[in-house]
Amino acid sequence: MKTNYKTIIVSDVHLGTKGSKSKEIARFLKQFHCDNLILNGDIIDGWQLKKSGSWKRKHTRFFNRVLKMMESQSTNVYYLRGNHDDFLEQVLPLKIGKQFSIRQDYMLKSFGKKFFITHGDIFDSITSQMKWLAYLGDIGYTFLLWLNKWYNQYRTWRGLPYFSLSQTIKQKVKAAVNFISDFEEKLAELAKAKQADGIICGHIHKAEIKDI
């Protein structure tokens, strides 16, 4: 018996990159039923696919899982653009059939409350104004993921648990900590402006539930 949820939100899967956890997310979705599935940006990594990335069968399986949810559970799917899948800007807003749409953002109404859902890159001045620097940072992050993979293979061999190098570096570099704090403050202001009770975003790869 599968657990049923009204809405499941997923972001930053980065399909097309070596660091993508496409198998894990497909396995996760297989466990549940949901009425709405919101893909909150950077699901496909267009930046990497233009450069050194490659599309694998496991990346296709993620979308196969989404299609099965639409077919067998009548799940409504909303794909919101991120900065790595900004090629979607050329087609949005787009509705395909009754169950699939590509949008900029989404207002979720749940139990009398409203949550504004957006990828979050709108308030990242690096990705919105200095794209060349964002691409440079993307190269560094890709290297970090490669290093992380080999480091964790060594840790597995030693019988040690998974360790995220990227998260540890983000938490220790003062500029990154300040950036995340400023980013969250701006998003909270946007939620207020939209008269929403909260905001749900991705982009910075740091999972947290926070009152601001």
PDB file of N, CA and C in Angstrom, residues 160-211:
ATOM      1  N   LEU A 160      32.494   3.739   6.219  1.00  0.00           N
ATOM      2  CA  LEU A 160      32.055   5.020   6.772  1.00  0.00           C
ATOM      3  C   LEU A 160      30.810   5.524   6.019  1.00  0.00           C
ATOM      4  N   PRO A 161      29.974   6.353   6.669  1.00  0.00           N
ATOM      5  CA  PRO A 161      28.751   6.853   6.009  1.00  0.00           C
ATOM      6  C   PRO A 161      29.048   7.916   4.944  1.00  0.00           C
ATOM      7  N   TYR A 162      28.030   8.211   4.134  1.00  0.00           N
ATOM      8  CA  TYR A 162      28.137   9.220   3.067  1.00  0.00           C
ATOM      9  C   TYR A 162      28.464  10.589   3.647  1.00  0.00           C
ATOM     10  N   PHE A 163      29.293  11.336   2.951  1.00  0.00           N
ATOM     11  CA  PHE A 163      29.702  12.666   3.401  1.00  0.00           C
ATOM     12  C   PHE A 163      29.663  13.628   2.216  1.00  0.00           C
ATOM     13  N   SER A 164      28.985  14.775   2.386  1.00  0.00           N
ATOM     14  CA  SER A 164      28.867  15.743   1.286  1.00  0.00           C
ATOM     15  C   SER A 164      29.925  16.834   1.397  1.00  0.00           C
ATOM     16  N   LEU A 165      30.887  16.795   0.474  1.00  0.00           N
ATOM     17  CA  LEU A 165      31.933  17.816   0.451  1.00  0.00           C
ATOM     18  C   LEU A 165      31.359  19.193   0.131  1.00  0.00           C
ATOM     19  N   SER A 166      30.434  19.243  -0.834  1.00  0.00           N
ATOM     20  CA  SER A 166      29.887  20.534  -1.270  1.00  0.00           C
ATOM     21  C   SER A 166      29.147  21.231  -0.130  1.00  0.00           C
ATOM     22  N   GLN A 167      28.350  20.464   0.643  1.00  0.00           N
ATOM     23  CA  GLN A 167      27.614  21.073   1.753  1.00  0.00           C
ATOM     24  C   GLN A 167      28.555  21.562   2.849  1.00  0.00           C
ATOM     25  N   THR A 168      29.601  20.783   3.112  1.00  0.00           N
ATOM     26  CA  THR A 168      30.567  21.158   4.147  1.00  0.00           C
ATOM     27  C   THR A 168      31.284  22.447   3.773  1.00  0.00           C
ATOM     28  N   ILE A 169      31.671  22.559   2.493  1.00  0.00           N
ATOM     29  CA  ILE A 169      32.358  23.777   2.031  1.00  0.00           C
ATOM     30  C   ILE A 169      31.421  24.976   2.110  1.00  0.00           C
ATOM     31  N   LYS A 170      30.158  24.794   1.695  1.00  0.00           N
ATOM     32  CA  LYS A 170      29.174  25.884   1.769  1.00  0.00           C
ATOM     33  C   LYS A 170      28.992  26.384   3.202  1.00  0.00           C
ATOM     34  N   GLN A 171      29.002  25.448   4.157  1.00  0.00           N
ATOM     35  CA  GLN A 171      28.761  25.813   5.557  1.00  0.00           C
ATOM     36  C   GLN A 171      29.964  26.501   6.196  1.00  0.00           C
ATOM     37  N   LYS A 172      31.149  26.297   5.611  1.00  0.00           N
ATOM     38  CA  LYS A 172      32.363  26.857   6.225  1.00  0.00           C
ATOM     39  C   LYS A 172      32.869  28.126   5.554  1.00  0.00           C
ATOM     40  N   VAL A 173      32.468  28.358   4.307  1.00  0.00           N
ATOM     41  CA  VAL A 173      32.916  29.565   3.618  1.00  0.00           C
ATOM     42  C   VAL A 173      31.954  30.705   3.976  1.00  0.00           C
ATOM     43  N   LYS A 174      32.483  31.745   4.600  1.00  0.00           N
ATOM     44  CA  LYS A 174      31.662  32.851   5.101  1.00  0.00           C
ATOM     45  C   LYS A 174      30.817  33.491   3.998  1.00  0.00           C
ATOM     46  N   ALA A 175      31.398  33.689   2.832  1.00  0.00           N
ATOM     47  CA  ALA A 175      30.677  34.324   1.716  1.00  0.00           C
ATOM     48  C   ALA A 175      29.463  33.501   1.316  1.00  0.00           C
ATOM     49  N   ALA A 176      29.615  32.176   1.334  1.00  0.00           N
ATOM     50  CA  ALA A 176      28.503  31.284   0.964  1.00  0.00           C
ATOM     51  C   ALA A 176      27.395  31.355   2.011  1.00  0.00           C
ATOM     52  N   VAL A 177      27.785  31.394   3.295  1.00  0.00           N
ATOM     53  CA  VAL A 177      26.815  31.483   4.393  1.00  0.00           C
ATOM     54  C   VAL A 177      26.027  32.789   4.292  1.00  0.00           C
ATOM     55  N   ASN A 178      26.738  33.904   4.047  1.00  0.00           N
ATOM     56  CA  ASN A 178      26.099  35.217   3.913  1.00  0.00           C
ATOM     57  C   ASN A 178      25.172  35.258   2.700  1.00  0.00           C
ATOM     58  N   PHE A 179      25.617  34.631   1.596  1.00  0.00           N
ATOM     59  CA  PHE A 179      24.814  34.597   0.374  1.00  0.00           C
ATOM     60  C   PHE A 179      23.498  33.868   0.623  1.00  0.00           C
ATOM     61  N   ILE A 180      23.563  32.704   1.279  1.00  0.00           N
ATOM     62  CA  ILE A 180      22.366  31.903   1.543  1.00  0.00           C
ATOM     63  C   ILE A 180      21.392  32.672   2.441  1.00  0.00           C
ATOM     64  N   SER A 181      21.933  33.335   3.467  1.00  0.00           N
ATOM     65  CA  SER A 181      21.098  34.109   4.393  1.00  0.00           C
ATOM     66  C   SER A 181      20.385  35.256   3.664  1.00  0.00           C
ATOM     67  N   ASP A 182      21.127  35.969   2.823  1.00  0.00           N
ATOM     68  CA  ASP A 182      20.573  37.084   2.050  1.00  0.00           C
ATOM     69  C   ASP A 182      19.522  36.590   1.047  1.00  0.00           C
ATOM     70  N   PHE A 183      19.824  35.451   0.433  1.00  0.00           N
ATOM     71  CA  PHE A 183      18.936  34.806  -0.537  1.00  0.00           C
ATOM     72  C   PHE A 183      17.589  34.478   0.110  1.00  0.00           C
ATOM     73  N   GLU A 184      17.642  33.902   1.311  1.00  0.00           N
ATOM     74  CA  GLU A 184      16.423  33.511   2.028  1.00  0.00           C
ATOM     75  C   GLU A 184      15.600  34.733   2.447  1.00  0.00           C
ATOM     76  N   GLU A 185      16.280  35.791   2.871  1.00  0.00           N
ATOM     77  CA  GLU A 185      15.591  37.021   3.268  1.00  0.00           C
ATOM     78  C   GLU A 185      14.806  37.619   2.094  1.00  0.00           C
ATOM     79  N   LYS A 186      15.446  37.648   0.924  1.00  0.00           N
ATOM     80  CA  LYS A 186      14.805  38.211  -0.275  1.00  0.00           C
ATOM     81  C   LYS A 186      13.601  37.375  -0.692  1.00  0.00           C
ATOM     82  N   LEU A 187      13.728  36.054  -0.574  1.00  0.00           N
ATOM     83  CA  LEU A 187      12.617  35.179  -0.932  1.00  0.00           C
ATOM     84  C   LEU A 187      11.446  35.336   0.036  1.00  0.00           C
ATOM     85  N   ALA A 188      11.753  35.563   1.314  1.00  0.00           N
ATOM     86  CA  ALA A 188      10.708  35.797   2.310  1.00  0.00           C
ATOM     87  C   ALA A 188       9.936  37.079   1.975  1.00  0.00           C
ATOM     88  N   GLU A 189      10.671  38.096   1.533  1.00  0.00           N
ATOM     89  CA  GLU A 189      10.039  39.361   1.122  1.00  0.00           C
ATOM     90  C   GLU A 189       9.131  39.145  -0.089  1.00  0.00           C
ATOM     91  N   LEU A 190       9.588  38.292  -1.018  1.00  0.00           N
ATOM     92  CA  LEU A 190       8.778  37.989  -2.204  1.00  0.00           C
ATOM     93  C   LEU A 190       7.477  37.282  -1.805  1.00  0.00           C
ATOM     94  N   ALA A 191       7.574  36.354  -0.852  1.00  0.00           N
ATOM     95  CA  ALA A 191       6.383  35.638  -0.373  1.00  0.00           C
ATOM     96  C   ALA A 191       5.363  36.617   0.204  1.00  0.00           C
ATOM     97  N   LYS A 192       5.855  37.595   0.981  1.00  0.00           N
ATOM     98  CA  LYS A 192       4.972  38.618   1.555  1.00  0.00           C
ATOM     99  C   LYS A 192       4.321  39.441   0.455  1.00  0.00           C
ATOM    100  N   ALA A 193       5.111  39.818  -0.538  1.00  0.00           N
ATOM    101  CA  ALA A 193       4.600  40.621  -1.654  1.00  0.00           C
ATOM    102  C   ALA A 193       3.510  39.871  -2.424  1.00  0.00           C
ATOM    103  N   LYS A 194       3.638  38.543  -2.486  1.00  0.00           N
ATOM    104  CA  LYS A 194       2.651  37.713  -3.186  1.00  0.00           C
ATOM    105  C   LYS A 194       1.470  37.354  -2.280  1.00  0.00           C
ATOM    106  N   GLN A 195       1.507  37.876  -1.039  1.00  0.00           N
ATOM    107  CA  GLN A 195       0.481  37.587  -0.022  1.00  0.00           C
ATOM    108  C   GLN A 195       0.369  36.089   0.238  1.00  0.00           C
ATOM    109  N   ALA A 196       1.532  35.455   0.273  1.00  0.00           N
ATOM    110  CA  ALA A 196       1.605  34.012   0.556  1.00  0.00           C
ATOM    111  C   ALA A 196       2.051  33.796   1.996  1.00  0.00           C
ATOM    112  N   ASP A 197       1.708  32.634   2.543  1.00  0.00           N
ATOM    113  CA  ASP A 197       2.114  32.295   3.907  1.00  0.00           C
ATOM    114  C   ASP A 197       3.539  31.741   3.958  1.00  0.00           C
ATOM    115  N   GLY A 198       4.018  31.308   2.801  1.00  0.00           N
ATOM    116  CA  GLY A 198       5.368  30.759   2.761  1.00  0.00           C
ATOM    117  C   GLY A 198       5.869  30.641   1.335  1.00  0.00           C
ATOM    118  N   ILE A 199       7.123  30.314   1.196  1.00  0.00           N
ATOM    119  CA  ILE A 199       7.728  30.153  -0.132  1.00  0.00           C
ATOM    120  C   ILE A 199       8.517  28.855  -0.158  1.00  0.00           C
ATOM    121  N   ILE A 200       8.446  28.148  -1.284  1.00  0.00           N
ATOM    122  CA  ILE A 200       9.166  26.876  -1.438  1.00  0.00           C
ATOM    123  C   ILE A 200      10.069  27.013  -2.655  1.00  0.00           C
ATOM    124  N   CYS A 201      11.370  26.839  -2.448  1.00  0.00           N
ATOM    125  CA  CYS A 201      12.310  27.027  -3.560  1.00  0.00           C
ATOM    126  C   CYS A 201      13.409  25.960  -3.534  1.00  0.00           C
ATOM    127  N   GLY A 202      14.236  25.985  -4.557  1.00  0.00           N
ATOM    128  CA  GLY A 202      15.397  25.095  -4.645  1.00  0.00           C
ATOM    129  C   GLY A 202      16.632  25.954  -4.844  1.00  0.00           C
ATOM    130  N   HIS A 203      17.390  25.639  -5.880  1.00  0.00           N
ATOM    131  CA  HIS A 203      18.511  26.444  -6.379  1.00  0.00           C
ATOM    132  C   HIS A 203      19.810  26.337  -5.572  1.00  0.00           C
ATOM    133  N   ILE A 204      19.750  26.520  -4.248  1.00  0.00           N
ATOM    134  CA  ILE A 204      21.007  26.581  -3.487  1.00  0.00           C
ATOM    135  C   ILE A 204      21.437  25.222  -2.918  1.00  0.00           C
ATOM    136  N   HIS A 205      20.679  24.161  -3.219  1.00  0.00           N
ATOM    137  CA  HIS A 205      21.065  22.799  -2.822  1.00  0.00           C
ATOM    138  C   HIS A 205      21.282  22.665  -1.312  1.00  0.00           C
ATOM    139  N   LYS A 206      20.433  23.336  -0.534  1.00  0.00           N
ATOM    140  CA  LYS A 206      20.540  23.253   0.936  1.00  0.00           C
ATOM    141  C   LYS A 206      19.140  23.074   1.507  1.00  0.00           C
ATOM    142  N   ALA A 207      18.854  21.872   1.939  1.00  0.00           N
ATOM    143  CA  ALA A 207      17.494  21.566   2.433  1.00  0.00           C
ATOM    144  C   ALA A 207      17.292  22.144   3.824  1.00  0.00           C
ATOM    145  N   GLU A 208      16.214  22.920   3.973  1.00  0.00           N
ATOM    146  CA  GLU A 208      15.923  23.504   5.288  1.00  0.00           C
ATOM    147  C   GLU A 208      14.491  24.012   5.342  1.00  0.00           C
ATOM    148  N   ILE A 209      13.858  23.876   6.505  1.00  0.00           N
ATOM    149  CA  ILE A 209      12.559  24.480   6.753  1.00  0.00           C
ATOM    150  C   ILE A 209      12.812  25.578   7.788  1.00  0.00           C
ATOM    151  N   LYS A 210      12.441  26.806   7.440  1.00  0.00           N
ATOM    152  CA  LYS A 210      12.871  27.944   8.254  1.00  0.00           C
ATOM    153  C   LYS A 210      11.784  29.014   8.362  1.00  0.00           C
ATOM    154  N   ASP A 211      11.642  29.593   9.555  1.00  0.00           N
ATOM    155  CA  ASP A 211      10.761  30.749   9.750  1.00  0.00           C
ATOM    156  C   ASP A 211      11.608  32.002   9.677  1.00  0.00           C
TER     157      ASP A 211
END
